[in-house]
Amino acid sequence: MFTELKREAYEANLEIPKQGLAIYTFGNVSAFDAARGVFAIKPSGVPYEQLTPDSMVIVDLDGEIVEGNGRPSSDTKTHAVLYRAFAGIGGICHSHSMYAVAWAQACREIPVFGTTHADHLTEPIPVTQPMDDAAIERDYEVETGHQIVERLRGLDPHEVEMIIVACHGPFTWGKTAQQAVYNSRVLEEIAQMAYLTRTINPVAPPIKETLIRKHYLRKHGAGAYYGQASEAAREGEPGQVETPDTVDGLK
Amino acid sequence: MFTELKREAYEANLEIPKQGLAIYTFGNVSAFDAARGVFAIKPSGVPYEQLTPDSMVIVDLDGEIVEGNGRPSSDTKTHAVLYRAFAGIGGICHSHSMYAVAWAQACREIPVFGTTHADHLTEPIPVTQPMDDAAIERDYEVETGHQIVERLRGLDPHEVEMIIVACHGPFTWGKTAQQAVYNSRVLEEIAQMAYLTRTINPVAPPIKETLIRKHYLRKHGAGAYYGQASEAAREGEPGQVETPDTVDGLK
Amino acid sequence: MFTELKREAYEANLEIPKQGLAIYTFGNVSAFDAARGVFAIKPSGVPYEQLTPDSMVIVDLDGEIVEGNGRPSSDTKTHAVLYRAFAGIGGICHSHSMYAVAWAQACREIPVFGTTHADHLTEPIPVTQPMDDAAIERDYEVETGHQIVERLRGLDPHEVEMIIVACHGPFTWGKTAQQAVYNSRVLEEIAQMAYLTRTINPVAPPIKETLIRKHYLRKHGAGAYYGQASEAAREGEPGQVETPDTVDGLK
Amino acid sequence: MFTELKREAYEANLEIPKQGLAIYTFGNVSAFDAARGVFAIKPSGVPYEQLTPDSMVIVDLDGEIVEGNGRPSSDTKTHAVLYRAFAGIGGICHSHSMYAVAWAQACREIPVFGTTHADHLTEPIPVTQPMDDAAIERDYEVETGHQIVERLRGLDPHEVEMIIVACHGPFTWGKTAQQAVYNSRVLEEIAQMAYLTRTINPVAPPIKETLIRKHYLRKHGAGAYYGQASEAAREGEPGQVETPDTVDGLK
């Protein structure tokens, strides 16, 4: 039934330790099937090396189990909120990667200090508000989702595919589960670069808007010229070359 | 006789280099058999790759050798003091892991800066007092144990399973030797996250009590919902899912 | 036709992930054939593990494709500008390596803090001016090349084989593609050493001119005595031992 | 003739990349035969993976080649000066390891911030004076040796087996070539720990003398109780357990 969806989630979860994004079980990925309104997600607390495609849990958009023997990730309801809110995304990744967590714990957004950042998004990496006590005690994982959605208000979730939850850590998403993990790895890289930049020059300014847009548009949109046109063509988007193609290549 | 206990200690010691917690021989783990009042511990100064289950030394709670050809770890008496003081623990790990040592050398406790920390304990990572001269010259390893026990006074050693010995480095413990190493790895991660957090924001505040308790109770106690219920059930603790299950899974 | 040139570019590109200089596809190398006025360069957006010698794209000094099925690196025109300007170089490497990017984002040149630096060049690692809006919107990759050439004015590109493009990252070059990558790895090492030096001692001074020249001349020029004379002899340069020999040995 | 000596030097040189102490060819080890007054040293500029026991160069205490086809390390004369000055040492290691170089470039000695340091020596890691112009231009490598010897005056080279050459990097030595590399790895660990300690607490004090001596004497001297007595016995030094035994075990 959900063979393909489970495999996509399974393979994307294996990218978490491979990319060094989490120790032990400190991260999870889900893959979404919009047509059926369900997603496959990592079972809670199971080490990556014990995962199998069949161990993925199928959950609906209320966070209820549709298929699977295990308990889904404790962050499942946060994933569900994001799938409801961000139409068109196909995967979500959450981890406790080192430098993204450091910025989360410092409660600071990450400025656009360079072109590595601008290659992926034109905005600072947003950080949510710390959650208030009432929300924490209401339905914590749902509220985490609400915080993310609230902070994204006014931004396009297809352009800003990553966020830092204050005091906690990163959530990223994308058209596929693989791209969600790719975005987590990129966020970690950007977070470390920004950390080092500020240490060398505490008053380092963000780069100028023209440079941000130039780099972003090299990789995204109708005029993009990064990557192989043939790959874009395979997706029926001539002239547009998205990073996910590259990431697919990593599988 | 002590075949199982030695194997547990042996396998847990191998986790030290695997988790990057020590170079050369800079760390040791022991496994405790409460019924017999003995523990198995790494032989002193032997590289991890030369260890065998049989090379583990069996020691009683006075630190006297019960079985084994080698000298036990020079930290053996510290382990003995902790097994006497903390009823119900089954393993202890000591290492010189990089970031935990840095906080130890800075003589600073580690504030609860985020949920990674709160997932494991609700308190700052405690740091002992520096030892006075008389204690150093009396019986150094025993006194190191006393310092740890003294600092834990008023805390539950089943909730706070890690400490930093001032000027020295981390000691961690748990229900099993594997969980003791798991706690050392988690402490190292938390220590690095806190280091980076303070560098980004020197006045970063600890997170609020409600968030600390929420995250801790997701993983611990009767209402825990992290991990697989079946695993908890296997241990006869329905509804409670402890991290050691996960760690066992890593073996 | 271009079998050898493609193989040189291919092997040098594989050094990028091997040396830890880039995640995903964040770096590219080219190899130049001066006699034919063409260079072989990595195809855009293709992961290193998918590269083959045949996937390299042959491009002329106007950046036009001479042979190859794929799109060349989006940085191709920058390479072309440098091959035109720096007579005698045979390879160029561009990456987003962590510490070099941090200095780029901080818009700071790297002082000659020690002999590791002086073993390779006698000047601070230069950093370009940030690009003005008109240039960004004109022909970005060509202008990036112009910035580099402008900043190198007055310096010898055979002595200063590395530069940091402000807000972006490192470009390095050398007599061969392998040496270009070698220089990128050395730059990353120097950049990290300088980062740490300044953190320990914010007013650390550069080393003195006599020491800089002594170390540089141990490795370069007629009186060099680093490396094996036989290797230098093989290149018909008795008495001069260049690092590329060493790097060739790494293949 | 020098088969054993060459093998000892060869194996110790292979430890340099294995322990992460140098990239490319940025480090060298020698092994000394006091009876014959010669030492075996790495050939200059040859990558570690190309080394063979036979490629080691045999040199006398004037730095003249006794046997071997290649040029010896460009640092050979510094080794020769140290073997002349420090009676009883059997190996020397020089590298450009990251954190030790950072302290060298910052021209700062490393205080005894914790027990990891005190386990190995009771003094701050000494740093030489920067070399004056006349010495640089006289005979640089010989003068580097003189600087080291000058700085060690008043210290016992069997107790302080490591030093940082200002603006350059670490030199370490020991009873064997393997212990010299061991000391380089330990110095790198101590250097990183001290770096992090100072960042957390810029006014962190050194630890007290009693604690320094306690830890040092656990591992060194007649009353040492770290390591296996049998190993000490094998060396005919009952009651004394030196770290080299451990390191030998790593071969």
mmCIF file of N, CA and C in Angstrom, chain C residues 127-230:
data_model
loop_
_atom_site.group_PDB
_atom_site.id
_atom_site.type_symbol
_atom_site.label_atom_id
_atom_site.label_comp_id
_atom_site.label_asym_id
_atom_site.label_seq_id
_atom_site.Cartn_x
_atom_site.Cartn_y
_atom_site.Cartn_z
ATOM 1 N N VAL C 127 41.846 39.639 0.174
ATOM 2 C CA VAL C 127 40.389 39.543 0.051
ATOM 3 C C VAL C 127 39.950 40.614 -0.941
ATOM 4 N N THR C 128 39.047 40.272 -1.823
ATOM 5 C CA THR C 128 38.597 41.243 -2.827
ATOM 6 C C THR C 128 37.717 42.309 -2.187
ATOM 7 N N GLN C 129 37.483 43.378 -2.927
ATOM 8 C CA GLN C 129 36.461 44.342 -2.555
ATOM 9 C C GLN C 129 35.087 43.696 -2.750
ATOM 10 N N PRO C 130 34.101 44.039 -1.916
ATOM 11 C CA PRO C 130 32.723 43.639 -2.234
ATOM 12 C C PRO C 130 32.343 44.230 -3.600
ATOM 13 N N MET C 131 31.557 43.487 -4.378
ATOM 14 C CA MET C 131 31.225 43.922 -5.736
ATOM 15 C C MET C 131 30.140 45.001 -5.700
ATOM 16 N N ASP C 132 30.228 45.988 -6.598
ATOM 17 C CA ASP C 132 29.173 47.009 -6.607
ATOM 18 C C ASP C 132 27.963 46.525 -7.417
ATOM 19 N N ASP C 133 26.843 47.178 -7.219
ATOM 20 C CA ASP C 133 25.577 46.703 -7.790
ATOM 21 C C ASP C 133 25.627 46.584 -9.306
ATOM 22 N N ALA C 134 26.268 47.568 -9.953
ATOM 23 C CA ALA C 134 26.305 47.548 -11.419
ATOM 24 C C ALA C 134 27.019 46.290 -11.909
ATOM 25 N N ALA C 135 28.124 45.956 -11.270
ATOM 26 C CA ALA C 135 28.884 44.772 -11.682
ATOM 27 C C ALA C 135 28.078 43.498 -11.451
ATOM 28 N N ILE C 136 27.401 43.433 -10.307
ATOM 29 C CA ILE C 136 26.602 42.232 -9.995
ATOM 30 C C ILE C 136 25.587 42.000 -11.101
ATOM 31 N N GLU C 137 24.971 43.072 -11.559
ATOM 32 C CA GLU C 137 23.893 42.916 -12.535
ATOM 33 C C GLU C 137 24.402 42.815 -13.968
ATOM 34 N N ARG C 138 25.685 43.156 -14.192
ATOM 35 C CA ARG C 138 26.254 43.082 -15.536
ATOM 36 C C ARG C 138 26.484 41.621 -15.910
ATOM 37 N N ASP C 139 27.607 41.071 -15.500
ATOM 38 C CA ASP C 139 27.901 39.673 -15.849
ATOM 39 C C ASP C 139 28.645 39.107 -14.650
ATOM 40 N N TYR C 140 27.890 38.593 -13.718
ATOM 41 C CA TYR C 140 28.366 38.340 -12.366
ATOM 42 C C TYR C 140 29.642 37.500 -12.314
ATOM 43 N N GLU C 141 29.666 36.403 -13.053
ATOM 44 C CA GLU C 141 30.821 35.505 -12.948
ATOM 45 C C GLU C 141 32.065 36.129 -13.594
ATOM 46 N N VAL C 142 31.868 36.845 -14.699
ATOM 47 C CA VAL C 142 32.991 37.562 -15.304
ATOM 48 C C VAL C 142 33.520 38.617 -14.329
ATOM 49 N N GLU C 143 32.619 39.336 -13.702
ATOM 50 C CA GLU C 143 33.023 40.389 -12.774
ATOM 51 C C GLU C 143 33.741 39.820 -11.554
ATOM 52 N N THR C 144 33.323 38.633 -11.132
ATOM 53 C CA THR C 144 34.039 37.982 -10.021
ATOM 54 C C THR C 144 35.495 37.756 -10.421
ATOM 55 N N GLY C 145 35.691 37.319 -11.655
ATOM 56 C CA GLY C 145 37.056 37.174 -12.157
ATOM 57 C C GLY C 145 37.794 38.497 -12.169
ATOM 58 N N HIS C 146 37.123 39.540 -12.623
ATOM 59 C CA HIS C 146 37.776 40.857 -12.662
ATOM 60 C C HIS C 146 38.174 41.333 -11.270
ATOM 61 N N GLN C 147 37.298 41.101 -10.306
ATOM 62 C CA GLN C 147 37.619 41.479 -8.926
ATOM 63 C C GLN C 147 38.897 40.817 -8.455
ATOM 64 N N ILE C 148 39.000 39.527 -8.773
ATOM 65 C CA ILE C 148 40.178 38.768 -8.337
ATOM 66 C C ILE C 148 41.433 39.323 -9.005
ATOM 67 N N VAL C 149 41.342 39.535 -10.308
ATOM 68 C CA VAL C 149 42.495 40.049 -11.055
ATOM 69 C C VAL C 149 42.889 41.433 -10.531
ATOM 70 N N GLU C 150 41.885 42.269 -10.291
ATOM 71 C CA GLU C 150 42.128 43.617 -9.767
ATOM 72 C C GLU C 150 42.870 43.559 -8.433
ATOM 73 N N ARG C 151 42.417 42.657 -7.556
ATOM 74 C CA ARG C 151 43.026 42.578 -6.220
ATOM 75 C C ARG C 151 44.457 42.035 -6.286
ATOM 76 N N LEU C 152 44.718 41.195 -7.309
ATOM 77 C CA LEU C 152 46.065 40.613 -7.443
ATOM 78 C C LEU C 152 47.047 41.593 -8.066
ATOM 79 N N ARG C 153 46.560 42.716 -8.585
ATOM 80 C CA ARG C 153 47.447 43.671 -9.242
ATOM 81 C C ARG C 153 48.620 44.023 -8.321
ATOM 82 N N GLY C 154 49.829 43.904 -8.856
ATOM 83 C CA GLY C 154 51.017 44.195 -8.056
ATOM 84 C C GLY C 154 51.574 42.978 -7.351
ATOM 85 N N LEU C 155 50.807 41.888 -7.374
ATOM 86 C CA LEU C 155 51.286 40.629 -6.789
ATOM 87 C C LEU C 155 51.562 39.647 -7.924
ATOM 88 N N ASP C 156 52.396 38.654 -7.659
ATOM 89 C CA ASP C 156 52.722 37.661 -8.681
ATOM 90 C C ASP C 156 51.809 36.440 -8.491
ATOM 91 N N PRO C 157 50.971 36.145 -9.490
ATOM 92 C CA PRO C 157 50.027 35.023 -9.324
ATOM 93 C C PRO C 157 50.718 33.664 -9.197
ATOM 94 N N HIS C 158 52.009 33.618 -9.428
ATOM 95 C CA HIS C 158 52.738 32.370 -9.177
ATOM 96 C C HIS C 158 53.286 32.320 -7.756
ATOM 97 N N GLU C 159 53.205 33.434 -7.048
ATOM 98 C CA GLU C 159 53.607 33.428 -5.642
ATOM 99 C C GLU C 159 52.393 33.492 -4.727
ATOM 100 N N VAL C 160 51.387 34.246 -5.143
ATOM 101 C CA VAL C 160 50.130 34.296 -4.386
ATOM 102 C C VAL C 160 49.101 33.504 -5.188
ATOM 103 N N GLU C 161 48.879 32.265 -4.775
ATOM 104 C CA GLU C 161 48.018 31.365 -5.556
ATOM 105 C C GLU C 161 46.654 31.175 -4.903
ATOM 106 N N MET C 162 46.244 32.104 -4.072
ATOM 107 C CA MET C 162 44.963 31.966 -3.376
ATOM 108 C C MET C 162 44.401 33.326 -3.044
ATOM 109 N N ILE C 163 43.079 33.398 -3.042
ATOM 110 C CA ILE C 163 42.402 34.651 -2.714
ATOM 111 C C ILE C 163 41.045 34.322 -2.114
ATOM 112 N N ILE C 164 40.536 35.271 -1.351
ATOM 113 C CA ILE C 164 39.191 35.128 -0.797
ATOM 114 C C ILE C 164 38.313 36.177 -1.443
ATOM 115 N N VAL C 165 37.221 35.749 -2.050
ATOM 116 C CA VAL C 165 36.270 36.689 -2.629
ATOM 117 C C VAL C 165 35.315 37.122 -1.521
ATOM 118 N N ALA C 166 35.254 38.408 -1.260
ATOM 119 C CA ALA C 166 34.462 38.933 -0.151
ATOM 120 C C ALA C 166 33.019 38.447 -0.224
ATOM 121 N N CYS C 167 32.465 38.057 0.906
ATOM 122 C CA CYS C 167 31.065 37.616 1.032
ATOM 123 C C CYS C 167 30.801 36.290 0.331
ATOM 124 N N HIS C 168 31.819 35.672 -0.215
ATOM 125 C CA HIS C 168 31.592 34.489 -1.017
ATOM 126 C C HIS C 168 32.483 33.332 -0.534
ATOM 127 N N GLY C 169 33.727 33.288 -1.003
ATOM 128 C CA GLY C 169 34.586 32.171 -0.596
ATOM 129 C C GLY C 169 35.872 32.157 -1.379
ATOM 130 N N PRO C 170 36.637 31.071 -1.237
ATOM 131 C CA PRO C 170 37.987 31.027 -1.801
ATOM 132 C C PRO C 170 38.052 30.623 -3.271
ATOM 133 N N PHE C 171 39.008 31.215 -3.974
ATOM 134 C CA PHE C 171 39.479 30.721 -5.273
ATOM 135 C C PHE C 171 40.983 30.501 -5.129
ATOM 136 N N THR C 172 41.452 29.373 -5.647
ATOM 137 C CA THR C 172 42.895 29.105 -5.632
ATOM 138 C C THR C 172 43.288 28.570 -6.998
ATOM 139 N N TRP C 173 44.586 28.669 -7.306
ATOM 140 C CA TRP C 173 45.059 28.183 -8.595
ATOM 141 C C TRP C 173 46.470 27.624 -8.444
ATOM 142 N N GLY C 174 47.040 27.157 -9.539
ATOM 143 C CA GLY C 174 48.382 26.610 -9.477
ATOM 144 C C GLY C 174 48.798 26.092 -10.848
ATOM 145 N N LYS C 175 49.998 25.492 -10.869
ATOM 146 C CA LYS C 175 50.498 25.005 -12.155
ATOM 147 C C LYS C 175 49.652 23.875 -12.708
ATOM 148 N N THR C 176 49.012 23.126 -11.808
ATOM 149 C CA THR C 176 48.147 22.026 -12.228
ATOM 150 C C THR C 176 46.845 22.091 -11.442
ATOM 151 N N ALA C 177 45.852 21.350 -11.906
ATOM 152 C CA ALA C 177 44.579 21.286 -11.180
ATOM 153 C C ALA C 177 44.785 20.707 -9.791
ATOM 154 N N GLN C 178 45.648 19.688 -9.679
ATOM 155 C CA GLN C 178 45.918 19.104 -8.357
ATOM 156 C C GLN C 178 46.527 20.145 -7.418
ATOM 157 N N GLN C 179 47.405 20.978 -7.946
ATOM 158 C CA GLN C 179 47.982 21.974 -7.046
ATOM 159 C C GLN C 179 46.956 23.031 -6.658
ATOM 160 N N ALA C 180 46.035 23.310 -7.533
ATOM 161 C CA ALA C 180 44.964 24.255 -7.184
ATOM 162 C C ALA C 180 44.168 23.732 -5.991
ATOM 163 N N VAL C 181 43.844 22.425 -6.003
ATOM 164 C CA VAL C 181 43.105 21.849 -4.870
ATOM 165 C C VAL C 181 43.988 21.827 -3.625
ATOM 166 N N TYR C 182 45.255 21.461 -3.817
ATOM 167 C CA TYR C 182 46.207 21.499 -2.695
ATOM 168 C C TYR C 182 46.187 22.885 -2.057
ATOM 169 N N ASN C 183 46.213 23.921 -2.870
ATOM 170 C CA ASN C 183 46.207 25.278 -2.321
ATOM 171 C C ASN C 183 44.907 25.593 -1.594
ATOM 172 N N SER C 184 43.792 25.039 -2.051
ATOM 173 C CA SER C 184 42.526 25.242 -1.335
ATOM 174 C C SER C 184 42.568 24.578 0.036
ATOM 175 N N ARG C 185 43.155 23.390 0.085
ATOM 176 C CA ARG C 185 43.244 22.688 1.377
ATOM 177 C C ARG C 185 44.178 23.435 2.321
ATOM 178 N N VAL C 186 45.283 23.930 1.779
ATOM 179 C CA VAL C 186 46.228 24.690 2.601
ATOM 180 C C VAL C 186 45.571 25.983 3.094
ATOM 181 N N LEU C 187 44.856 26.661 2.218
ATOM 182 C CA LEU C 187 44.165 27.887 2.617
ATOM 183 C C LEU C 187 43.186 27.610 3.752
ATOM 184 N N GLU C 188 42.438 26.518 3.643
ATOM 185 C CA GLU C 188 41.486 26.180 4.703
ATOM 186 C C GLU C 188 42.211 25.958 6.031
ATOM 187 N N GLU C 189 43.356 25.281 5.970
ATOM 188 C CA GLU C 189 44.143 25.037 7.192
ATOM 189 C C GLU C 189 44.652 26.352 7.787
ATOM 190 N N ILE C 190 45.190 27.204 6.942
ATOM 191 C CA ILE C 190 45.697 28.506 7.387
ATOM 192 C C ILE C 190 44.562 29.358 7.962
ATOM 193 N N ALA C 191 43.410 29.289 7.304
ATOM 194 C CA ALA C 191 42.261 30.088 7.748
ATOM 195 C C ALA C 191 41.801 29.651 9.137
ATOM 196 N N GLN C 192 41.799 28.343 9.380
ATOM 197 C CA GLN C 192 41.396 27.869 10.708
ATOM 198 C C GLN C 192 42.452 28.221 11.763
ATOM 199 N N MET C 193 43.718 28.063 11.418
ATOM 200 C CA MET C 193 44.791 28.430 12.354
ATOM 201 C C MET C 193 44.701 29.903 12.730
ATOM 202 N N ALA C 194 44.428 30.749 11.750
ATOM 203 C CA ALA C 194 44.354 32.186 12.015
ATOM 204 C C ALA C 194 43.129 32.512 12.869
ATOM 205 N N TYR C 195 42.025 31.823 12.604
ATOM 206 C CA TYR C 195 40.809 32.007 13.409
ATOM 207 C C TYR C 195 41.103 31.719 14.879
ATOM 208 N N LEU C 196 41.746 30.587 15.144
ATOM 209 C CA LEU C 196 42.029 30.191 16.520
ATOM 210 C C LEU C 196 43.049 31.131 17.164
ATOM 211 N N THR C 197 44.040 31.540 16.385
ATOM 212 C CA THR C 197 45.076 32.436 16.900
ATOM 213 C C THR C 197 44.467 33.737 17.413
ATOM 214 N N ARG C 198 43.606 34.305 16.601
ATOM 215 C CA ARG C 198 42.976 35.567 17.003
ATOM 216 C C ARG C 198 42.060 35.415 18.193
ATOM 217 N N THR C 199 41.459 34.239 18.349
ATOM 218 C CA THR C 199 40.597 34.045 19.513
ATOM 219 C C THR C 199 41.442 33.968 20.784
ATOM 220 N N ILE C 200 42.596 33.291 20.705
ATOM 221 C CA ILE C 200 43.477 33.213 21.880
ATOM 222 C C ILE C 200 44.088 34.575 22.174
ATOM 223 N N ASN C 201 44.514 35.257 21.130
ATOM 224 C CA ASN C 201 45.204 36.543 21.302
ATOM 225 C C ASN C 201 44.725 37.541 20.256
ATOM 226 N N PRO C 202 43.702 38.336 20.612
ATOM 227 C CA PRO C 202 43.079 39.239 19.630
ATOM 228 C C PRO C 202 44.056 40.244 19.029
ATOM 229 N N VAL C 203 45.186 40.460 19.699
ATOM 230 C CA VAL C 203 46.156 41.411 19.132
ATOM 231 C C VAL C 203 47.426 40.696 18.669
ATOM 232 N N ALA C 204 47.301 39.413 18.345
ATOM 233 C CA ALA C 204 48.463 38.674 17.843
ATOM 234 C C ALA C 204 49.021 39.392 16.624
ATOM 235 N N PRO C 205 50.335 39.646 16.617
ATOM 236 C CA PRO C 205 50.930 40.351 15.477
ATOM 237 C C PRO C 205 51.303 39.366 14.370
ATOM 238 N N PRO C 206 51.423 39.837 13.146
ATOM 239 C CA PRO C 206 51.972 38.970 12.096
ATOM 240 C C PRO C 206 53.436 38.672 12.401
ATOM 241 N N ILE C 207 53.968 37.616 11.812
ATOM 242 C CA ILE C 207 55.374 37.296 12.064
ATOM 243 C C ILE C 207 56.270 38.245 11.255
ATOM 244 N N LYS C 208 57.536 38.294 11.619
ATOM 245 C CA LYS C 208 58.436 39.254 10.997
ATOM 246 C C LYS C 208 58.846 38.836 9.575
ATOM 247 N N GLU C 209 59.193 39.824 8.816
ATOM 248 C CA GLU C 209 59.504 39.645 7.397
ATOM 249 C C GLU C 209 60.634 38.632 7.179
ATOM 250 N N THR C 210 61.661 38.680 8.021
ATOM 251 C CA THR C 210 62.784 37.750 7.840
ATOM 252 C C THR C 210 62.332 36.301 7.980
ATOM 253 N N LEU C 211 61.452 36.037 8.924
ATOM 254 C CA LEU C 211 60.978 34.668 9.136
ATOM 255 C C LEU C 211 60.080 34.234 7.980
ATOM 256 N N ILE C 212 59.257 35.173 7.507
ATOM 257 C CA ILE C 212 58.387 34.873 6.359
ATOM 258 C C ILE C 212 59.237 34.459 5.167
ATOM 259 N N ARG C 213 60.254 35.265 4.878
ATOM 260 C CA ARG C 213 61.066 34.985 3.681
ATOM 261 C C ARG C 213 61.865 33.696 3.853
ATOM 262 N N LYS C 214 62.380 33.464 5.048
ATOM 263 C CA LYS C 214 63.150 32.248 5.294
ATOM 264 C C LYS C 214 62.287 31.010 4.985
ATOM 265 N N HIS C 215 61.070 30.987 5.515
ATOM 266 C CA HIS C 215 60.235 29.802 5.312
ATOM 267 C C HIS C 215 59.789 29.671 3.856
ATOM 268 N N TYR C 216 59.455 30.791 3.245
ATOM 269 C CA TYR C 216 59.026 30.717 1.845
ATOM 270 C C TYR C 216 60.158 30.189 0.971
ATOM 271 N N LEU C 217 61.361 30.654 1.233
ATOM 272 C CA LEU C 217 62.494 30.282 0.376
ATOM 273 C C LEU C 217 63.026 28.878 0.684
ATOM 274 N N ARG C 218 62.620 28.305 1.831
ATOM 275 C CA ARG C 218 62.952 26.887 2.045
ATOM 276 C C ARG C 218 62.227 26.010 1.023
ATOM 277 N N LYS C 219 61.079 26.473 0.571
ATOM 278 C CA LYS C 219 60.245 25.649 -0.309
ATOM 279 C C LYS C 219 60.203 26.119 -1.753
ATOM 280 N N HIS C 220 60.573 27.368 -2.000
ATOM 281 C CA HIS C 220 60.401 27.938 -3.340
ATOM 282 C C HIS C 220 61.676 28.628 -3.804
ATOM 283 N N GLY C 221 61.906 28.578 -5.107
ATOM 284 C CA GLY C 221 63.021 29.316 -5.684
ATOM 285 C C GLY C 221 64.290 28.489 -5.801
ATOM 286 N N ALA C 222 65.327 29.133 -6.287
ATOM 287 C CA ALA C 222 66.562 28.432 -6.639
ATOM 288 C C ALA C 222 67.244 27.793 -5.432
ATOM 289 N N GLY C 223 67.081 28.394 -4.251
ATOM 290 C CA GLY C 223 67.777 27.862 -3.090
ATOM 291 C C GLY C 223 66.937 26.916 -2.238
ATOM 292 N N ALA C 224 65.787 26.509 -2.740
ATOM 293 C CA ALA C 224 64.875 25.673 -1.948
ATOM 294 C C ALA C 224 65.524 24.350 -1.574
ATOM 295 N N TYR C 225 65.281 23.911 -0.339
ATOM 296 C CA TYR C 225 65.834 22.623 0.057
ATOM 297 C C TYR C 225 64.789 21.730 0.703
ATOM 298 N N TYR C 226 63.512 22.020 0.465
ATOM 299 C CA TYR C 226 62.427 21.152 0.940
ATOM 300 C C TYR C 226 62.055 20.202 -0.189
ATOM 301 N N GLY C 227 61.762 18.946 0.154
ATOM 302 C CA GLY C 227 61.367 17.980 -0.870
ATOM 303 C C GLY C 227 62.564 17.252 -1.438
ATOM 304 N N GLN C 228 62.300 16.397 -2.446
ATOM 305 C CA GLN C 228 63.336 15.551 -3.028
ATOM 306 C C GLN C 228 63.887 16.177 -4.305
ATOM 307 N N ALA C 229 65.195 16.317 -4.378
ATOM 308 C CA ALA C 229 65.811 16.942 -5.537
ATOM 309 C C ALA C 229 65.473 16.174 -6.811
ATOM 310 N N SER C 230 65.366 14.862 -6.699
ATOM 311 C CA SER C 230 65.075 14.047 -7.878
ATOM 312 C C SER C 230 63.756 14.458 -8.513
#
